[in-house]
Amino acid sequence: GESVGLHLPTLSVQEGDNSIINCAYSNSASDYFIWYKQESGKGPQFIIDIRSNMDKRQGQRVTVLLNKTVKHLSLQIAATQPGDSAVYFCAETSPYSSASKIIFGSGTRLSIRP
Amino acid sequence: DAGVTQSPTHLIKTRGQHVTLRCSPISGHKSVSWYQQVLGQGPQFIFQYYEKEERGRGNFPDRFSARQFPNYSSELNVNALLLGDSALYLCASSSGTAGEKLFFGSGTQLSVL
């Protein structure tokens, strides 16, 4: 079946350090991957996405890496700030999905130490 | 521009009751998707509607239904509520039907007692 999982449920990082959140996916047919950030009391907020024809994509302070060989996805956050504290979800979808059926992982909670 | 808006923000119901949740998509978006998020888990897909037609359905019982109106707003209905239906219900809008960036609302927190 389809599943998107995460290696670590929680991650504690020193303010100013880089954060790396990892994710494994099982559906080799998935071709679109997204990272979402969810703060308490809010809905998931889009951070960055990547399609399967790429292995790296950069945004503002964030980078997503995709390794299709081992079906692994990671989110790197540079110079982590207190405002980065949230739960981060990786998500996937495939071209065989007839709808915007995005499959979410269970999430990693990122906490920032001052 | 307003983002995705959902109402109500919080709701308390008892077992066996019925509930209706509402969602207004971002202006110009024709697709609305509904997700259920149980505490401590990632959101799970329930439905997608595009141009008032159901385009996808997740693994949820028939007690869950939805519809989309001509103005692209949407309602999610849940009948015969169970304790396990307690969750955050999220609505997301997008411009298309698949492979599109989803924009989520803040959700409706449903508690079933």
PDB file of N, CA and C in Angstrom, chain A residues 23-82:
ATOM      1  N   CYS A  23      12.376  11.874   5.592  1.00  0.00           N
ATOM      2  CA  CYS A  23      11.101  11.236   5.267  1.00  0.00           C
ATOM      3  C   CYS A  23      11.360  10.102   4.280  1.00  0.00           C
ATOM      4  N   ALA A  24      10.694   8.967   4.489  1.00  0.00           N
ATOM      5  CA  ALA A  24      10.770   7.858   3.558  1.00  0.00           C
ATOM      6  C   ALA A  24       9.405   7.656   2.932  1.00  0.00           C
ATOM      7  N   TYR A  25       9.371   7.351   1.663  1.00  0.00           N
ATOM      8  CA  TYR A  25       8.103   7.055   1.018  1.00  0.00           C
ATOM      9  C   TYR A  25       8.181   5.683   0.378  1.00  0.00           C
ATOM     10  N   SER A  26       7.032   5.063   0.162  1.00  0.00           N
ATOM     11  CA  SER A  26       7.041   3.680  -0.315  1.00  0.00           C
ATOM     12  C   SER A  26       6.502   3.524  -1.728  1.00  0.00           C
ATOM     13  N   ASN A  27       5.760   4.535  -2.226  1.00  0.00           N
ATOM     14  CA  ASN A  27       5.153   4.401  -3.543  1.00  0.00           C
ATOM     15  C   ASN A  27       6.118   4.916  -4.613  1.00  0.00           C
ATOM     16  N   SER A  28       6.726   4.001  -5.326  1.00  0.00           N
ATOM     17  CA  SER A  28       7.706   4.398  -6.342  1.00  0.00           C
ATOM     18  C   SER A  28       7.056   5.150  -7.502  1.00  0.00           C
ATOM     19  N   ALA A  29       5.725   5.086  -7.603  1.00  0.00           N
ATOM     20  CA  ALA A  29       5.023   5.805  -8.674  1.00  0.00           C
ATOM     21  C   ALA A  29       4.784   7.273  -8.328  1.00  0.00           C
ATOM     22  N   SER A  30       5.019   7.649  -7.089  1.00  0.00           N
ATOM     23  CA  SER A  30       4.807   9.044  -6.693  1.00  0.00           C
ATOM     24  C   SER A  30       5.751   9.951  -7.457  1.00  0.00           C
ATOM     25  N   ASP A  31       5.201  11.061  -7.947  1.00  0.00           N
ATOM     26  CA  ASP A  31       6.039  11.946  -8.759  1.00  0.00           C
ATOM     27  C   ASP A  31       6.033  13.386  -8.265  1.00  0.00           C
ATOM     28  N   TYR A  32       5.329  13.639  -7.187  1.00  0.00           N
ATOM     29  CA  TYR A  32       5.253  15.006  -6.679  1.00  0.00           C
ATOM     30  C   TYR A  32       5.284  14.937  -5.165  1.00  0.00           C
ATOM     31  N   PHE A  33       6.196  15.691  -4.572  1.00  0.00           N
ATOM     32  CA  PHE A  33       6.419  15.637  -3.136  1.00  0.00           C
ATOM     33  C   PHE A  33       6.370  17.047  -2.561  1.00  0.00           C
ATOM     34  N   ILE A  34       5.769  17.145  -1.393  1.00  0.00           N
ATOM     35  CA  ILE A  34       5.566  18.459  -0.784  1.00  0.00           C
ATOM     36  C   ILE A  34       5.928  18.407   0.696  1.00  0.00           C
ATOM     37  N   TRP A  35       6.460  19.483   1.174  1.00  0.00           N
ATOM     38  CA  TRP A  35       6.665  19.655   2.613  1.00  0.00           C
ATOM     39  C   TRP A  35       5.693  20.731   3.099  1.00  0.00           C
ATOM     40  N   TYR A  36       5.022  20.382   4.211  1.00  0.00           N
ATOM     41  CA  TYR A  36       4.104  21.321   4.840  1.00  0.00           C
ATOM     42  C   TYR A  36       4.559  21.583   6.274  1.00  0.00           C
ATOM     43  N   LYS A  37       4.271  22.779   6.734  1.00  0.00           N
ATOM     44  CA  LYS A  37       4.530  23.181   8.116  1.00  0.00           C
ATOM     45  C   LYS A  37       3.188  23.455   8.771  1.00  0.00           C
ATOM     46  N   GLN A  38       2.987  22.879   9.955  1.00  0.00           N
ATOM     47  CA  GLN A  38       1.730  23.113  10.646  1.00  0.00           C
ATOM     48  C   GLN A  38       2.002  23.634  12.058  1.00  0.00           C
ATOM     49  N   GLU A  39       1.588  24.848  12.299  1.00  0.00           N
ATOM     50  CA  GLU A  39       1.688  25.441  13.621  1.00  0.00           C
ATOM     51  C   GLU A  39       0.414  25.144  14.407  1.00  0.00           C
ATOM     52  N   SER A  40       0.533  25.231  15.702  1.00  0.00           N
ATOM     53  CA  SER A  40      -0.584  24.902  16.576  1.00  0.00           C
ATOM     54  C   SER A  40      -1.815  25.740  16.233  1.00  0.00           C
ATOM     55  N   GLY A  41      -2.941  25.063  16.046  1.00  0.00           N
ATOM     56  CA  GLY A  41      -4.189  25.766  15.774  1.00  0.00           C
ATOM     57  C   GLY A  41      -4.367  26.228  14.345  1.00  0.00           C
ATOM     58  N   LYS A  42      -3.454  25.822  13.476  1.00  0.00           N
ATOM     59  CA  LYS A  42      -3.542  26.250  12.070  1.00  0.00           C
ATOM     60  C   LYS A  42      -3.530  25.046  11.151  1.00  0.00           C
ATOM     61  N   GLY A  43      -3.914  25.283   9.913  1.00  0.00           N
ATOM     62  CA  GLY A  43      -3.830  24.248   8.913  1.00  0.00           C
ATOM     63  C   GLY A  43      -2.417  24.149   8.358  1.00  0.00           C
ATOM     64  N   PRO A  44      -2.113  23.073   7.646  1.00  0.00           N
ATOM     65  CA  PRO A  44      -0.779  22.931   7.042  1.00  0.00           C
ATOM     66  C   PRO A  44      -0.491  24.071   6.073  1.00  0.00           C
ATOM     67  N   GLN A  45       0.727  24.533   6.121  1.00  0.00           N
ATOM     68  CA  GLN A  45       1.157  25.624   5.252  1.00  0.00           C
ATOM     69  C   GLN A  45       2.232  25.100   4.306  1.00  0.00           C
ATOM     70  N   PHE A  46       2.045  25.324   3.021  1.00  0.00           N
ATOM     71  CA  PHE A  46       3.003  24.884   2.012  1.00  0.00           C
ATOM     72  C   PHE A  46       4.368  25.526   2.250  1.00  0.00           C
ATOM     73  N   ILE A  47       5.424  24.688   2.212  1.00  0.00           N
ATOM     74  CA  ILE A  47       6.781  25.208   2.340  1.00  0.00           C
ATOM     75  C   ILE A  47       7.496  25.149   1.006  1.00  0.00           C
ATOM     76  N   ILE A  48       7.594  23.941   0.461  1.00  0.00           N
ATOM     77  CA  ILE A  48       8.344  23.746  -0.763  1.00  0.00           C
ATOM     78  C   ILE A  48       7.916  22.423  -1.378  1.00  0.00           C
ATOM     79  N   ASP A  49       8.038  22.324  -2.673  1.00  0.00           N
ATOM     80  CA  ASP A  49       7.690  21.078  -3.357  1.00  0.00           C
ATOM     81  C   ASP A  49       8.795  20.697  -4.326  1.00  0.00           C
ATOM     82  N   ILE A  50       8.708  19.455  -4.790  1.00  0.00           N
ATOM     83  CA  ILE A  50       9.684  18.974  -5.763  1.00  0.00           C
ATOM     84  C   ILE A  50       9.045  17.876  -6.597  1.00  0.00           C
ATOM     85  N   ARG A  51       9.331  17.873  -7.865  1.00  0.00           N
ATOM     86  CA  ARG A  51       8.829  16.818  -8.736  1.00  0.00           C
ATOM     87  C   ARG A  51       9.921  15.777  -8.930  1.00  0.00           C
ATOM     88  N   SER A  52       9.502  14.616  -9.381  1.00  0.00           N
ATOM     89  CA  SER A  52      10.416  13.475  -9.417  1.00  0.00           C
ATOM     90  C   SER A  52      11.515  13.612 -10.462  1.00  0.00           C
ATOM     91  N   ASN A  53      11.386  14.597 -11.346  1.00  0.00           N
ATOM     92  CA  ASN A  53      12.453  14.784 -12.350  1.00  0.00           C
ATOM     93  C   ASN A  53      13.579  15.681 -11.825  1.00  0.00           C
ATOM     94  N   MET A  54      13.499  16.032 -10.544  1.00  0.00           N
ATOM     95  CA  MET A  54      14.529  16.847  -9.909  1.00  0.00           C
ATOM     96  C   MET A  54      15.042  16.110  -8.680  1.00  0.00           C
ATOM     97  N   ASP A  55      16.277  16.452  -8.243  1.00  0.00           N
ATOM     98  CA  ASP A  55      16.758  15.862  -7.009  1.00  0.00           C
ATOM     99  C   ASP A  55      17.026  16.912  -5.920  1.00  0.00           C
ATOM    100  N   LYS A  56      16.915  18.173  -6.292  1.00  0.00           N
ATOM    101  CA  LYS A  56      17.144  19.228  -5.310  1.00  0.00           C
ATOM    102  C   LYS A  56      16.376  20.463  -5.730  1.00  0.00           C
ATOM    103  N   ARG A  57      15.823  21.132  -4.725  1.00  0.00           N
ATOM    104  CA  ARG A  57      15.153  22.402  -5.004  1.00  0.00           C
ATOM    105  C   ARG A  57      15.348  23.301  -3.794  1.00  0.00           C
ATOM    106  N   GLN A  58      15.642  24.556  -4.066  1.00  0.00           N
ATOM    107  CA  GLN A  58      15.907  25.481  -2.969  1.00  0.00           C
ATOM    108  C   GLN A  58      14.879  26.586  -2.922  1.00  0.00           C
ATOM    109  N   GLY A  59      14.539  26.972  -1.688  1.00  0.00           N
ATOM    110  CA  GLY A  59      13.681  28.123  -1.481  1.00  0.00           C
ATOM    111  C   GLY A  59      14.394  29.076  -0.546  1.00  0.00           C
ATOM    112  N   GLN A  60      13.627  29.918   0.088  1.00  0.00           N
ATOM    113  CA  GLN A  60      14.228  30.851   1.034  1.00  0.00           C
ATOM    114  C   GLN A  60      14.506  30.119   2.346  1.00  0.00           C
ATOM    115  N   ARG A  61      15.738  29.888   2.666  1.00  0.00           N
ATOM    116  CA  ARG A  61      16.221  29.173   3.854  1.00  0.00           C
ATOM    117  C   ARG A  61      15.863  27.686   3.882  1.00  0.00           C
ATOM    118  N   VAL A  62      15.166  27.193   2.901  1.00  0.00           N
ATOM    119  CA  VAL A  62      14.811  25.769   2.866  1.00  0.00           C
ATOM    120  C   VAL A  62      15.301  25.119   1.588  1.00  0.00           C
ATOM    121  N   THR A  63      15.663  23.850   1.727  1.00  0.00           N
ATOM    122  CA  THR A  63      16.092  23.033   0.594  1.00  0.00           C
ATOM    123  C   THR A  63      15.444  21.671   0.731  1.00  0.00           C
ATOM    124  N   VAL A  64      14.914  21.157  -0.351  1.00  0.00           N
ATOM    125  CA  VAL A  64      14.373  19.806  -0.352  1.00  0.00           C
ATOM    126  C   VAL A  64      15.265  18.945  -1.245  1.00  0.00           C
ATOM    127  N   LEU A  65      15.606  17.777  -0.740  1.00  0.00           N
ATOM    128  CA  LEU A  65      16.396  16.815  -1.486  1.00  0.00           C
ATOM    129  C   LEU A  65      15.573  15.555  -1.707  1.00  0.00           C
ATOM    130  N   LEU A  66      15.634  15.036  -2.911  1.00  0.00           N
ATOM    131  CA  LEU A  66      14.899  13.826  -3.263  1.00  0.00           C
ATOM    132  C   LEU A  66      15.865  12.775  -3.775  1.00  0.00           C
ATOM    133  N   ASN A  67      15.834  11.609  -3.163  1.00  0.00           N
ATOM    134  CA  ASN A  67      16.639  10.476  -3.613  1.00  0.00           C
ATOM    135  C   ASN A  67      15.686   9.360  -4.004  1.00  0.00           C
ATOM    136  N   LYS A  68      15.430   9.251  -5.307  1.00  0.00           N
ATOM    137  CA  LYS A  68      14.445   8.285  -5.782  1.00  0.00           C
ATOM    138  C   LYS A  68      14.960   6.856  -5.668  1.00  0.00           C
ATOM    139  N   THR A  69      16.255   6.690  -5.672  1.00  0.00           N
ATOM    140  CA  THR A  69      16.824   5.341  -5.592  1.00  0.00           C
ATOM    141  C   THR A  69      16.443   4.654  -4.288  1.00  0.00           C
ATOM    142  N   VAL A  70      16.511   5.419  -3.200  1.00  0.00           N
ATOM    143  CA  VAL A  70      16.180   4.856  -1.893  1.00  0.00           C
ATOM    144  C   VAL A  70      14.849   5.390  -1.372  1.00  0.00           C
ATOM    145  N   LYS A  71      14.120   6.106  -2.225  1.00  0.00           N
ATOM    146  CA  LYS A  71      12.807   6.656  -1.868  1.00  0.00           C
ATOM    147  C   LYS A  71      12.877   7.456  -0.569  1.00  0.00           C
ATOM    148  N   HIS A  72      13.732   8.464  -0.599  1.00  0.00           N
ATOM    149  CA  HIS A  72      13.971   9.278   0.585  1.00  0.00           C
ATOM    150  C   HIS A  72      13.869  10.751   0.231  1.00  0.00           C
ATOM    151  N   LEU A  73      13.274  11.486   1.143  1.00  0.00           N
ATOM    152  CA  LEU A  73      13.046  12.919   0.975  1.00  0.00           C
ATOM    153  C   LEU A  73      13.547  13.617   2.240  1.00  0.00           C
ATOM    154  N   SER A  74      14.172  14.757   2.083  1.00  0.00           N
ATOM    155  CA  SER A  74      14.589  15.497   3.264  1.00  0.00           C
ATOM    156  C   SER A  74      14.312  16.985   3.103  1.00  0.00           C
ATOM    157  N   LEU A  75      14.111  17.631   4.231  1.00  0.00           N
ATOM    158  CA  LEU A  75      13.910  19.078   4.269  1.00  0.00           C
ATOM    159  C   LEU A  75      15.010  19.668   5.127  1.00  0.00           C
ATOM    160  N   GLN A  76      15.745  20.596   4.565  1.00  0.00           N
ATOM    161  CA  GLN A  76      16.801  21.275   5.300  1.00  0.00           C
ATOM    162  C   GLN A  76      16.380  22.719   5.534  1.00  0.00           C
ATOM    163  N   ILE A  77      16.467  23.137   6.784  1.00  0.00           N
ATOM    164  CA  ILE A  77      16.155  24.514   7.140  1.00  0.00           C
ATOM    165  C   ILE A  77      17.441  25.160   7.638  1.00  0.00           C
ATOM    166  N   ALA A  78      17.853  26.208   6.977  1.00  0.00           N
ATOM    167  CA  ALA A  78      19.091  26.891   7.360  1.00  0.00           C
ATOM    168  C   ALA A  78      18.830  27.917   8.463  1.00  0.00           C
ATOM    169  N   ALA A  79      19.813  28.035   9.381  1.00  0.00           N
ATOM    170  CA  ALA A  79      19.747  29.043  10.446  1.00  0.00           C
ATOM    171  C   ALA A  79      18.377  29.037  11.121  1.00  0.00           C
ATOM    172  N   THR A  80      18.067  27.919  11.750  1.00  0.00           N
ATOM    173  CA  THR A  80      16.745  27.715  12.345  1.00  0.00           C
ATOM    174  C   THR A  80      16.400  28.825  13.338  1.00  0.00           C
ATOM    175  N   GLN A  81      15.173  29.293  13.240  1.00  0.00           N
ATOM    176  CA  GLN A  81      14.690  30.396  14.075  1.00  0.00           C
ATOM    177  C   GLN A  81      13.539  29.915  14.951  1.00  0.00           C
ATOM    178  N   PRO A  82      13.230  30.634  16.035  1.00  0.00           N
ATOM    179  CA  PRO A  82      12.099  30.218  16.894  1.00  0.00           C
ATOM    180  C   PRO A  82      10.792  30.067  16.130  1.00  0.00           C
TER     181      PRO A  82
END
